[in-house]
PDB file of C-alpha atoms in Angstrom:
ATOM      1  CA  UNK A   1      -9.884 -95.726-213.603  1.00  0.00           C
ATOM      2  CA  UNK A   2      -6.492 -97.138-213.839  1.00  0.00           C
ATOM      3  CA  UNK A   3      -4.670 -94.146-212.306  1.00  0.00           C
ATOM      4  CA  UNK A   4      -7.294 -94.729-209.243  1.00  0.00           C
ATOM      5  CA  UNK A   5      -6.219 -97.972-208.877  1.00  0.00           C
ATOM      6  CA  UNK A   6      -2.756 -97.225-209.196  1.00  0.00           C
ATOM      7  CA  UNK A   7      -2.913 -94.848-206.564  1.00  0.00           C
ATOM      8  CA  UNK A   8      -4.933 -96.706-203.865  1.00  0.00           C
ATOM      9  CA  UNK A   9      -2.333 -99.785-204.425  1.00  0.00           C
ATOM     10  CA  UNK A  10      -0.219 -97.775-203.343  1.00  0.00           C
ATOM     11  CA  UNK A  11      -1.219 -96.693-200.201  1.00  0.00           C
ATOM     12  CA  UNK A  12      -2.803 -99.291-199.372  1.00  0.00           C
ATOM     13  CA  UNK A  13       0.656-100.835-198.597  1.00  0.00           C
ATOM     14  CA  UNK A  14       1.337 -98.132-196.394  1.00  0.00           C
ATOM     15  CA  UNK A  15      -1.466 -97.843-194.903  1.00  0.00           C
ATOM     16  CA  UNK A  16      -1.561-101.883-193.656  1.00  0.00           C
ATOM     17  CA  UNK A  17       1.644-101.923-193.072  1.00  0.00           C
ATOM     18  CA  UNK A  18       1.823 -98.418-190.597  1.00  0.00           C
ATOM     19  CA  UNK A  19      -1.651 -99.108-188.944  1.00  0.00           C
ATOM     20  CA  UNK A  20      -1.397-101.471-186.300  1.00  0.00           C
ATOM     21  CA  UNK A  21      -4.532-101.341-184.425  1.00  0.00           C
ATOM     22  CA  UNK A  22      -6.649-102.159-188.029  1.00  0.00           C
ATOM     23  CA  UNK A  23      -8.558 -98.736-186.709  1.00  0.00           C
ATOM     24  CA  UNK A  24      -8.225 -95.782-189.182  1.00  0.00           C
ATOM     25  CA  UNK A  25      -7.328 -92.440-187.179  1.00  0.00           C
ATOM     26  CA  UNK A  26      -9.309 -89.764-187.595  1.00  0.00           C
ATOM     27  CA  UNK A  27     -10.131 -86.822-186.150  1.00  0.00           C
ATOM     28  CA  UNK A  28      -8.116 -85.239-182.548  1.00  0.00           C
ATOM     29  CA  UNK A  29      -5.533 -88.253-182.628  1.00  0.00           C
ATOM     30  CA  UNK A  30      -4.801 -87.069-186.149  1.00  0.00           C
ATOM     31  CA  UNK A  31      -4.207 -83.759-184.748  1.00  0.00           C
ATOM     32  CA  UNK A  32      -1.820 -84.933-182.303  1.00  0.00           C
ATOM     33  CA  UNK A  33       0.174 -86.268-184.884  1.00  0.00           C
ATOM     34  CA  UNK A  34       0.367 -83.474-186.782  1.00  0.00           C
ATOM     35  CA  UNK A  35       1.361 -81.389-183.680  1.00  0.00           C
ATOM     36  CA  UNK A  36       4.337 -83.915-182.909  1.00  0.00           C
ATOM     37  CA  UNK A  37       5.559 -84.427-185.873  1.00  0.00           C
ATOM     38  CA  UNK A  38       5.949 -80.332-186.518  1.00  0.00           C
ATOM     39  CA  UNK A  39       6.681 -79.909-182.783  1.00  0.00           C
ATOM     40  CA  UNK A  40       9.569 -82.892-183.219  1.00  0.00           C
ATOM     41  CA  UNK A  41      10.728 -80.494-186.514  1.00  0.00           C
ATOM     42  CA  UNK A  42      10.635 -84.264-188.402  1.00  0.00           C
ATOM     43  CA  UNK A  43       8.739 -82.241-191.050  1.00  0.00           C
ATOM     44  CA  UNK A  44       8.097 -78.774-191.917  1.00  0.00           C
ATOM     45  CA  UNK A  45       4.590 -76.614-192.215  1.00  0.00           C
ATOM     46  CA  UNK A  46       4.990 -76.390-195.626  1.00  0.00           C
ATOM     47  CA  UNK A  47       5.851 -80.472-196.119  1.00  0.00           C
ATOM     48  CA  UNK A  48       2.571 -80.829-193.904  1.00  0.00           C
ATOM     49  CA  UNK A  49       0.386 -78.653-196.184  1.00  0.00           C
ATOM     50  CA  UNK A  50       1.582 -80.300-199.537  1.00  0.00           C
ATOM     51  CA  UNK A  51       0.104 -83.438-197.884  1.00  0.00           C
ATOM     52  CA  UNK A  52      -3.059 -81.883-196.671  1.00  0.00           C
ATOM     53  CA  UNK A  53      -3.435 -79.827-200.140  1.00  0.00           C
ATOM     54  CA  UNK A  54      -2.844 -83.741-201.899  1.00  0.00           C
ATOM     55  CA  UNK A  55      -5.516 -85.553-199.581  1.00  0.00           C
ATOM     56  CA  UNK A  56      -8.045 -83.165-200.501  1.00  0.00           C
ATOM     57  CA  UNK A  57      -6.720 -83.357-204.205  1.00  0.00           C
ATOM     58  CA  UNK A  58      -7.603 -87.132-203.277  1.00  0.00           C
ATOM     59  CA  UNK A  59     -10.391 -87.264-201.914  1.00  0.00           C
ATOM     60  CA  UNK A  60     -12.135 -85.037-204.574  1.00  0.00           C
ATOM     61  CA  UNK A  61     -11.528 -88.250-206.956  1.00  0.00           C
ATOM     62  CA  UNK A  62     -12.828 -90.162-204.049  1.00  0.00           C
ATOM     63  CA  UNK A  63      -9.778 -91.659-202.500  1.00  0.00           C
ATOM     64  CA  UNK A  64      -9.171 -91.587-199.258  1.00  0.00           C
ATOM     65  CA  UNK A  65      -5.811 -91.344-197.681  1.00  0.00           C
ATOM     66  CA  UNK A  66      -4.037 -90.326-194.342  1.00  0.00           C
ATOM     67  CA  UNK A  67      -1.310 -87.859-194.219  1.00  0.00           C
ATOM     68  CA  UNK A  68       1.041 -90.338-192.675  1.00  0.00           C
ATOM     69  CA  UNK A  69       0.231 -92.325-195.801  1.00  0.00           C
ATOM     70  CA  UNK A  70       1.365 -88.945-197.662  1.00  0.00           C
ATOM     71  CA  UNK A  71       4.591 -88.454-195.703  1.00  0.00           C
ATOM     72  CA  UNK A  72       5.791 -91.549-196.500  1.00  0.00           C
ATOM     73  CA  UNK A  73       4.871 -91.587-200.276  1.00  0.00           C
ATOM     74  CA  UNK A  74       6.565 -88.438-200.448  1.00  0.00           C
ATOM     75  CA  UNK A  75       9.487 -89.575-198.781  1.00  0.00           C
ATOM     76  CA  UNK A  76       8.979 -86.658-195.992  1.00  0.00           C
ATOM     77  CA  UNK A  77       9.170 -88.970-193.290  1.00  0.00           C
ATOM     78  CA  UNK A  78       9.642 -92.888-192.819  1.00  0.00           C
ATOM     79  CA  UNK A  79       7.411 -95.725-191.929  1.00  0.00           C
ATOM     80  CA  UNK A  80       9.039 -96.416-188.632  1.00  0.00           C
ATOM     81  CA  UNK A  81       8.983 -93.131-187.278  1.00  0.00           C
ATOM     82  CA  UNK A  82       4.986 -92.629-188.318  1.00  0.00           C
ATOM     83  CA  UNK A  83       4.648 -95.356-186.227  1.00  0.00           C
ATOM     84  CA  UNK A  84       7.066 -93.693-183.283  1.00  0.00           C
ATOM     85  CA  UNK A  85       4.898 -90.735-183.473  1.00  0.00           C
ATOM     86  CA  UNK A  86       1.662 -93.036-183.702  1.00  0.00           C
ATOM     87  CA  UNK A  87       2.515 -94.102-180.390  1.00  0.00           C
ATOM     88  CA  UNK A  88       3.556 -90.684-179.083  1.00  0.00           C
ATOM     89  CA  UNK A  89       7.351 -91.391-179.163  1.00  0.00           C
ATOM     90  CA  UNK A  90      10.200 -88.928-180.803  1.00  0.00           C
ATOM     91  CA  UNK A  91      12.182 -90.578-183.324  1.00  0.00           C
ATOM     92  CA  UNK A  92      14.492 -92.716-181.729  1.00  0.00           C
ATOM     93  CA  UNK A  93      11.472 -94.490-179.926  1.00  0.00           C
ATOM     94  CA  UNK A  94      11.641 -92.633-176.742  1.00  0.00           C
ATOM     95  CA  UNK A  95       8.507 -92.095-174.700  1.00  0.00           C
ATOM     96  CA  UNK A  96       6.581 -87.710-175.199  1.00  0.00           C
ATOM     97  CA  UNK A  97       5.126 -88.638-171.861  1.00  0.00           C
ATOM     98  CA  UNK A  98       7.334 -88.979-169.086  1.00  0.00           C
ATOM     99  CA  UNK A  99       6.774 -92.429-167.226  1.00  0.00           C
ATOM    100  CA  UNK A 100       4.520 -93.718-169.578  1.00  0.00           C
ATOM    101  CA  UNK A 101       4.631 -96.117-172.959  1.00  0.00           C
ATOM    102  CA  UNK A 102       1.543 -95.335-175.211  1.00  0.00           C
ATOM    103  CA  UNK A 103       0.492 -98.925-176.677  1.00  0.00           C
ATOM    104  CA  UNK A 104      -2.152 -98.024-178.936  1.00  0.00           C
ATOM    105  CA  UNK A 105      -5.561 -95.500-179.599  1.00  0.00           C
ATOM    106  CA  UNK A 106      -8.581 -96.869-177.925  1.00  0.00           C
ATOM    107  CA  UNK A 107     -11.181 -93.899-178.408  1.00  0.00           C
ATOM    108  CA  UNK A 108     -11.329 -90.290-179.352  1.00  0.00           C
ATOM    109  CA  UNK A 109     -13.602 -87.381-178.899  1.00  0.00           C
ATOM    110  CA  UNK A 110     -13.466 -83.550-180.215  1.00  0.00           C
ATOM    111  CA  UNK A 111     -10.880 -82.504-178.489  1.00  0.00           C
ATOM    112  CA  UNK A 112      -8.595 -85.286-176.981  1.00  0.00           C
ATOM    113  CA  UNK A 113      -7.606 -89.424-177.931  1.00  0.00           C
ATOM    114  CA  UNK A 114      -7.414 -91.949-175.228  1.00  0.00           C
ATOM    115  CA  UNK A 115      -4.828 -94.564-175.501  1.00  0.00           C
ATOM    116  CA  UNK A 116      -4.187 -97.662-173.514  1.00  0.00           C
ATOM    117  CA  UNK A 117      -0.418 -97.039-172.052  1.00  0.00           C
ATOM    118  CA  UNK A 118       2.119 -98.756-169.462  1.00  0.00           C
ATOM    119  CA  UNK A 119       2.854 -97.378-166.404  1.00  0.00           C
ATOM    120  CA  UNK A 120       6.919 -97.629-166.786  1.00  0.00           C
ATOM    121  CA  UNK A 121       7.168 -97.977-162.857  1.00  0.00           C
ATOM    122  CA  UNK A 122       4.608 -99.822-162.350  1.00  0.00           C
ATOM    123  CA  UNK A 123       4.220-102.124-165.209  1.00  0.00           C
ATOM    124  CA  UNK A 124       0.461-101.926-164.451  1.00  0.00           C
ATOM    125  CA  UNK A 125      -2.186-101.292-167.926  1.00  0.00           C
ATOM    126  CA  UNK A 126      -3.149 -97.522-167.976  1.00  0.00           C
ATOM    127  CA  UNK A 127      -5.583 -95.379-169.720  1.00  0.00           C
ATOM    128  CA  UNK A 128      -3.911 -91.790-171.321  1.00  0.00           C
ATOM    129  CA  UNK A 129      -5.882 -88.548-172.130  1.00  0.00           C
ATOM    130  CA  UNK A 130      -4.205 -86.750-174.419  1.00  0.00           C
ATOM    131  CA  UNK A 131      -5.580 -83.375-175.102  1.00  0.00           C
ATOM    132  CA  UNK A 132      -5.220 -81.181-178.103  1.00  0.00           C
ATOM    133  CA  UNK A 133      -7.118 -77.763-177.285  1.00  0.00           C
ATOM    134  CA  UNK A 134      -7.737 -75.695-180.029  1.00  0.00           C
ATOM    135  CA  UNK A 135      -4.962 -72.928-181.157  1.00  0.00           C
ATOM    136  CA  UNK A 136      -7.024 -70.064-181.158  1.00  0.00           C
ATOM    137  CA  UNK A 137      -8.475 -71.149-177.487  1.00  0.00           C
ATOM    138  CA  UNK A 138      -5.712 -72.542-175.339  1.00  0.00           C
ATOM    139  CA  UNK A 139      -5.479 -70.703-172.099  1.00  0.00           C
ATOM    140  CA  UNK A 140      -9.561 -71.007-171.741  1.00  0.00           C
ATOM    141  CA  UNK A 141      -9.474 -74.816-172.245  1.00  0.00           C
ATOM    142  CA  UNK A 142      -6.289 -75.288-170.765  1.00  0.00           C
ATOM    143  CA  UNK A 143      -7.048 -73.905-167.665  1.00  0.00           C
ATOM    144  CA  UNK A 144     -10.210 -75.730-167.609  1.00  0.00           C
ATOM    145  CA  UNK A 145      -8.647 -79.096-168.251  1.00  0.00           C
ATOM    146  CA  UNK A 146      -5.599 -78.353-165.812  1.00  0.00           C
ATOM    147  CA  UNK A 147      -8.350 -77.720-163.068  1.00  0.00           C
ATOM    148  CA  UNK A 148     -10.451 -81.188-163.708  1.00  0.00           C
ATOM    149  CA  UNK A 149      -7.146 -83.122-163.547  1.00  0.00           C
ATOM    150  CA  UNK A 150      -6.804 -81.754-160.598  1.00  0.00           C
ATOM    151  CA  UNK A 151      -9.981 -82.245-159.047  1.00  0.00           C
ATOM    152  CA  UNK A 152     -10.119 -85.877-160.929  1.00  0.00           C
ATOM    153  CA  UNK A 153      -6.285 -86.691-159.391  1.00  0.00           C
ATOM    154  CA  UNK A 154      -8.128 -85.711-155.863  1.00  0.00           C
ATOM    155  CA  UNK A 155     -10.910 -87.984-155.766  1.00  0.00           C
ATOM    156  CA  UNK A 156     -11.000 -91.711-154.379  1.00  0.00           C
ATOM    157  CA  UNK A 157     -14.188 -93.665-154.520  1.00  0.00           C
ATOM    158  CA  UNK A 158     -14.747 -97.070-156.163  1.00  0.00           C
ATOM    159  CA  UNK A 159     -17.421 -96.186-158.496  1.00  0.00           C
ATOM    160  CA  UNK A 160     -14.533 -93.539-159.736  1.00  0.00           C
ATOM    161  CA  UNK A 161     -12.083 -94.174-162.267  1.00  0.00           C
ATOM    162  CA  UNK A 162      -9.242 -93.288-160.430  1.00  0.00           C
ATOM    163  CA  UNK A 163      -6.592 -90.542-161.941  1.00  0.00           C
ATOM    164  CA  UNK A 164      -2.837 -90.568-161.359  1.00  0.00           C
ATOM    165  CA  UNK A 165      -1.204 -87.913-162.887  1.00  0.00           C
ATOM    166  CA  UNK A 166      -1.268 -85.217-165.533  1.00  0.00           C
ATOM    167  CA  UNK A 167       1.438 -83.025-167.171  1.00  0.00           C
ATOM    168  CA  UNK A 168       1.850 -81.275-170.542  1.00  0.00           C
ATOM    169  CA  UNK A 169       4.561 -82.118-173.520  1.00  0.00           C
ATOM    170  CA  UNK A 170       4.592 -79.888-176.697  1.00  0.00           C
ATOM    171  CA  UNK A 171       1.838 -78.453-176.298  1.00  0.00           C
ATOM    172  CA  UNK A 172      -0.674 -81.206-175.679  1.00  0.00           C
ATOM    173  CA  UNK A 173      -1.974 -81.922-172.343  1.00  0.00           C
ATOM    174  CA  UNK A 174      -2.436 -85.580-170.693  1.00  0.00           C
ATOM    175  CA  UNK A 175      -3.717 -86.913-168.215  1.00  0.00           C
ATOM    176  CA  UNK A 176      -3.347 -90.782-166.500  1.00  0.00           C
ATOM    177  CA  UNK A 177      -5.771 -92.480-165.423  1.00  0.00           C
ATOM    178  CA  UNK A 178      -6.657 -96.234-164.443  1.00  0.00           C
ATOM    179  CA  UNK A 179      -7.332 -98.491-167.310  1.00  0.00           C
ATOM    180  CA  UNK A 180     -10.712 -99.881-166.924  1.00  0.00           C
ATOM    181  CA  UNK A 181     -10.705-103.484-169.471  1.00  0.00           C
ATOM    182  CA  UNK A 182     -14.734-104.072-170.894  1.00  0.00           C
ATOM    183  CA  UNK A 183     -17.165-102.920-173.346  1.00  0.00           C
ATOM    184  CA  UNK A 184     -17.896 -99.169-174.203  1.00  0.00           C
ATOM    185  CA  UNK A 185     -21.439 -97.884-173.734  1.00  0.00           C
ATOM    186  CA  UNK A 186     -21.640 -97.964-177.950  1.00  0.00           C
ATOM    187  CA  UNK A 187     -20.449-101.507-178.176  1.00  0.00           C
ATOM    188  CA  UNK A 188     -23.872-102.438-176.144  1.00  0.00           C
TER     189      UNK A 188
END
C-alpha cells in the first residue's frame, strides 16, 4: 500500500545512513544498545517502549524496523549519537570501555556481541566480548563469566586465543581478547 511505502522510505534513509557495517543488528548487540542508551539516560523507559510497542505495530503490517531507526524518527535521539552508542561510546564520542575503541560488530551469540576494537595503548586490532546477562539471572552468569575471564586471561599457549583483560561498564561485562583476522567456521 502507499502508506507501506511511505513508511519504509522513510527508514530506509535512516537505516543506510546509521548502519555502517551493511549488517542489520539483531539480537544481544541490540540489547546492549538498549542498555546504554537507558544506562547513558539519552532516553527514557517509557521513550524506549513507545518504540518497541511501534516496531511490533510494524512488523504486524510486515515492516521491519530497528529501534534506533524509531528513536530517530521520533526525534528521541539523533543519528550521530545512535551511531556513538553503536560503537559503545557516550554521547560526546568517548570510549564505555576503558582503553579500548569499539570499531564495529563482527558476531553475536545469545548472550554477548563481539566487536573488532583498538587497543588505545597499543594501537594493535583487538577482539571485544561484550556480555549482556540476563536481568533476572545476573549474579549466576556473572560470576560464571567473571571466573572464565579469569581463567581465559591466565592461559598462554599458541593454539589459544590469547585474553588481555576484562572489566564491567553499566552493567555489561567485557572481555579483550586477541583479534584473530580469517574466515568463521560458517563462512566454510
Amino acid at each position: 500500500s502507499g502508506q507501506t511505502d511511505t513508511v519504509q522510505m522513510r527508514f530506509g534513509h535512516i537505516h543506510t545512513s546509521s548502519n555502517t557495517d551493511d549488517q542489520a543488528s539483531t539480537g544481544v548487540s541490540d540489547n546492549i544498545f538498549q542498555r546504554l542508551l537507558l544506562a547513558l539516560s539519552l532516553i527514557s523507559p517509557d521513550q524506549l517502549n513507545q518504540c518497541v510497542q511501534e516496531q511490533v505495530r510494524l512488523k504486524l503490517q510486515n515492516i521491519d524496523v530497528t529501534i534506533p531507526e524509531l528513536l530517530v524518527t521520533r526525534e528521541f535521539v539523533d543519528e550521530k549519537t545512535i551511531k556513538k552508542i553503536a560503537h559503545v561510546q557516550n554521547e560526546v564520542g568517548e570510549s564505555l570501555i576503558p582503553g579500548y575503541n569499539v570499531q564495529k560488530l563482527i558476531g553475536e551469540g545469545g548472550l554477548a556481541a563481539v566487536y573488532r576494537g583498538v587497543d588505545e595503548s597499543t594501537k594493535e586490532d583487538v577482539a571485544i566480548k561484550v556480555f549482556a546477562p540476563p536481568m533476572s539471572d545476573t549474579s549466576t552468569t556473572v560470576v560464571r563469566f567473571i571466573r572464565e575471564c579469569e581463567v581465559i586471561k591466565s592461559l598462554d599457549h599458541p593454539n589459544i586465543v590469547r585474553a588481555y583483560d576484562f572489566g564491567e561498564f553499566y552493567g555489561l561485562y567485557y572481555i579483550v581478547m586477541e583479534f584473530l583476522d580469517g574466515i568463521t567456521f560458517s563462512d566454510k
